[in-house]
Each structure stands twice: as C-alpha cells, then as structure tokens.
C-alpha cells in the first residue's frame, strides 16, 4: 500500500543542526521510497491536492498521523553490534578487552553453533533492537556459517536492514572456537556471502560484510585473503581497531614490520572507503591521517569503551580530520542494545574528554583536557546516530534522513501528551520523562536524548514496512 505520514518530522540538517518540519506530509510509495514531502499539509489537503498529482486514490493509502507530543525521526543506525553476544548484555564484571573475550565472549559465541539456540538469541536480538528504533545494524555473527546465514534470514524476515558478517578468526581464539586455517576461513566467508546474495540478490535489505574479527585474531594469510575478496566483490569490511592498550601492544608484537595498527589493515587491502573501524580509541596522529586518506569510517562505541575501561575516543578530533563517524552499541561490550543510550553516553564521554585531568581535581589535575570543543551536543550525537551512521555503512543516499528519493526508515517518537487540555490522570507510560507542553522543540528533543528509551519508540518502519509497534 501507499502510505502517508503527517505531522512533525525531525532530522539532522547538518552535524550540529536539527531541522523541524511541522504540519508536513511525507508520501511513501509501495516500495518504501519517499516520493513527496509537502509542507503545510494535512490529510484533507493531501487528498485534494497531493494524491491526484501522485495518481493515488484515498482508499489505497494508509495514513499515520503524529499527534501532539509525537514526532517522526529517522531510524537509528547501529554501526557496530555483535548479535551472538546479546545474552551477555550487562554481564562483564570488571574485565578489560582481552580477558573479557576469553571469559565471556568466546564461550557464548561458540555456543551458537547450536542452531536452535542461535535462532532464539538472534530473534530476540532483532526484536529488541527494532524496539529501540534500530532500523539498520552492522552485525558481527559468529564463525559458524549456518548460524550466520540464519541471522541474515531472520533480519530479512523480521524486516531489519542489516549487514551480516561471518566472523573470521584463525588464531588467538580458544581451540573450541577458531577457523582451522586461513583457507578454511575464506571458504566459510564465501559460503555465507553466497547465501546472503541468494536470499536478497540486490542487497535491498541485507548485505554481507567481510568481518576479520581484529588483527590479532587473523593470520597474515587470512587478512590478505579477505583483502583480495574485498577487491573482487567490492563488499564492505568491518573490524576493530585500537580499542584497548594491551590489544594495541599485541598488534605491535604480532606485526612488527607495520608502522601502526591501521597500517596492518592497509597493507592487507582492508583499509578503504567501505571499511568500518570500531572503537579507534588509541590512534596516533598519522594513523588517523591514514584512515582519513583512505576514506575509512569509524564506529564510536562509548558504552563499550566505558564498560570495558578501554578509553575515550576523540570524536571531535576524528571529525576534524574529515573521518565519518557513526555510533555503535558494541553489544555486549556495551551493556545496552540502544543507540539512544550510545548517543547520550557519547555526550558524557565527550564531556570527560573536555575536562581531562581536571576531573580528578586537586593536585592530580595535570593531564590537560581537550577543551570545550571536544564536547558533543545532543544535536551532534543524533546526527551520528542517523546521518553519520548512514555514511559509515555507505547508505547515505538511501537512509538517515527525510528526503525525496530516500527510503522510509523511521520511528514515531512519543513524548507524552502535551498541552493544557490533557487530564492529569490521562498519562500513559512514556517512560522517564514528564513533558509539560511549554518546552520548545529543542528542549523536548534534549529530554528524549537524555531521559528517553524504548517506551518512547512507538512505531518503527524499515523500507516502509512496519516492523515494530509498541502495544
Ligand atoms: N575485539 C575483538 N573482538 C571483539 C569483540 O567481540 N568485542 C569488542 N568490543 N572488541 C573486540
Ligand atoms: Zn565489537
């Protein structure tokens, strides 16, 4: 069916500016594409003047209206998330990356060789992330081809836009969870790519993505093979970089001839404009320059970087270098499946960076802060969650905002009824916030960022299809 959406639409105009489209109508055709955006338009006017120009008849149009206290916002893009780690959300103790992998992560991922378990975990992961407004996810699966393929099948059937990567790791993992050789790793990755090509030939919704876990877990042969596969297929690549100091030290030991971590990927043909690098916490200056020169992108994961005491990624510094940055939950390094949570934590982490040593007070105030400029505003992190993320996954022409020709990946956000005529006892469960009605739109959106959650995400669409509705 054709669809029309009417009311207030909010999206990012540029990094630090939101655009508010009030009393607007957006028409979405049967394929999920936005074909008209009409200001000053209500349902009656749409029927009279808009439908005839589109060749629509009112009987064949589904209408969704954002009422007072509601607005449409682009769906969130999670540029870095591990679907098989979903059962471990919130469970990480006081570990840091390398012991966390061995203690929590590898055992859980290995257990998803059981397809019935994989189905349960992946179904819930997709349902949960959709409920949080994640319309696109860049997923790491596991090393298992059948379970990886199942994740792609479920994304397609449940309607979540996704990049699904079979994890490549032929060293450093435990015996029970490892690709046996580089050749076997490459063959398995090819098998999964073929499967996904088969279920979604045009990559309309689900695309494969090459996924070397990270340099320490891949032999030179595996990295080089994946680099060749990238050149051959043009597929995107996702991996981790410079998340934790011990990990960076390990890379220096394992790749003594490489200048730095980014050079390892570059030397194997894995650092290009379609590469998504997660974390990027401890990069050197020329390393970041190389990433910028190659056009590679960064997934900023503030929840994970805080939970695993990895560090504070310098997002402003990356942006200043012209590197595209999106947000990642890095579930379950991050404890939350919510991109909104990642967004608000991105602002807090940026505040800590701005403070530097001052935050410790007293005589230990030695480390200089990055200063006020490091701070990210709520407008900026919403950009990272939508348009920034779209650029990171290479879909900036299709998703991340409301423009004619783009696809309808959106969420209806409800802040609660506004206005004087709302009875006190007419309050529904809109979560953690009270909205009184006198707030301006900037203040309302700020409240959403800082106090909102999935209770505010009322409806979610991907390519025009309703994929979640909060009852
Ligand atoms: N580095 C290698 N594997 C992982 C992982 O699963 N999560 C995170 N956060 N970092 C990694
Ligand atoms: Zn990760």
CSV table of N, CA, C and O and ligand atoms in Angstrom, one decimal, residues 80 82 240 279 330, ligand 2:
chain,number,residue,atom,x,y,z
A,80,UNK,N,27.9,-0.9,14.8
A,80,UNK,CA,28.8,-1.9,15.4
A,80,UNK,C,28.0,-2.7,16.5
A,80,UNK,O,27.9,-2.2,17.6
A,82,UNK,N,27.3,-6.9,18.0
A,82,UNK,CA,27.6,-8.4,18.0
A,82,UNK,C,26.3,-9.1,18.4
A,82,UNK,O,26.0,-9.3,19.6
A,240,UNK,N,37.7,-4.3,14.3
A,240,UNK,CA,38.0,-3.5,15.4
A,240,UNK,C,39.4,-2.8,15.3
A,240,UNK,O,40.3,-3.4,14.7
A,279,UNK,N,35.7,1.5,17.5
A,279,UNK,CA,36.5,2.0,18.7
A,279,UNK,C,37.4,3.1,18.3
A,279,UNK,O,37.2,4.3,18.7
A,330,UNK,N,28.1,-1.7,20.3
A,330,UNK,CA,29.0,-2.8,20.6
A,330,UNK,C,28.5,-3.8,21.6
A,330,UNK,O,29.2,-4.3,22.4
B,2,LIG,ZN1,32.9,-5.1,18.9
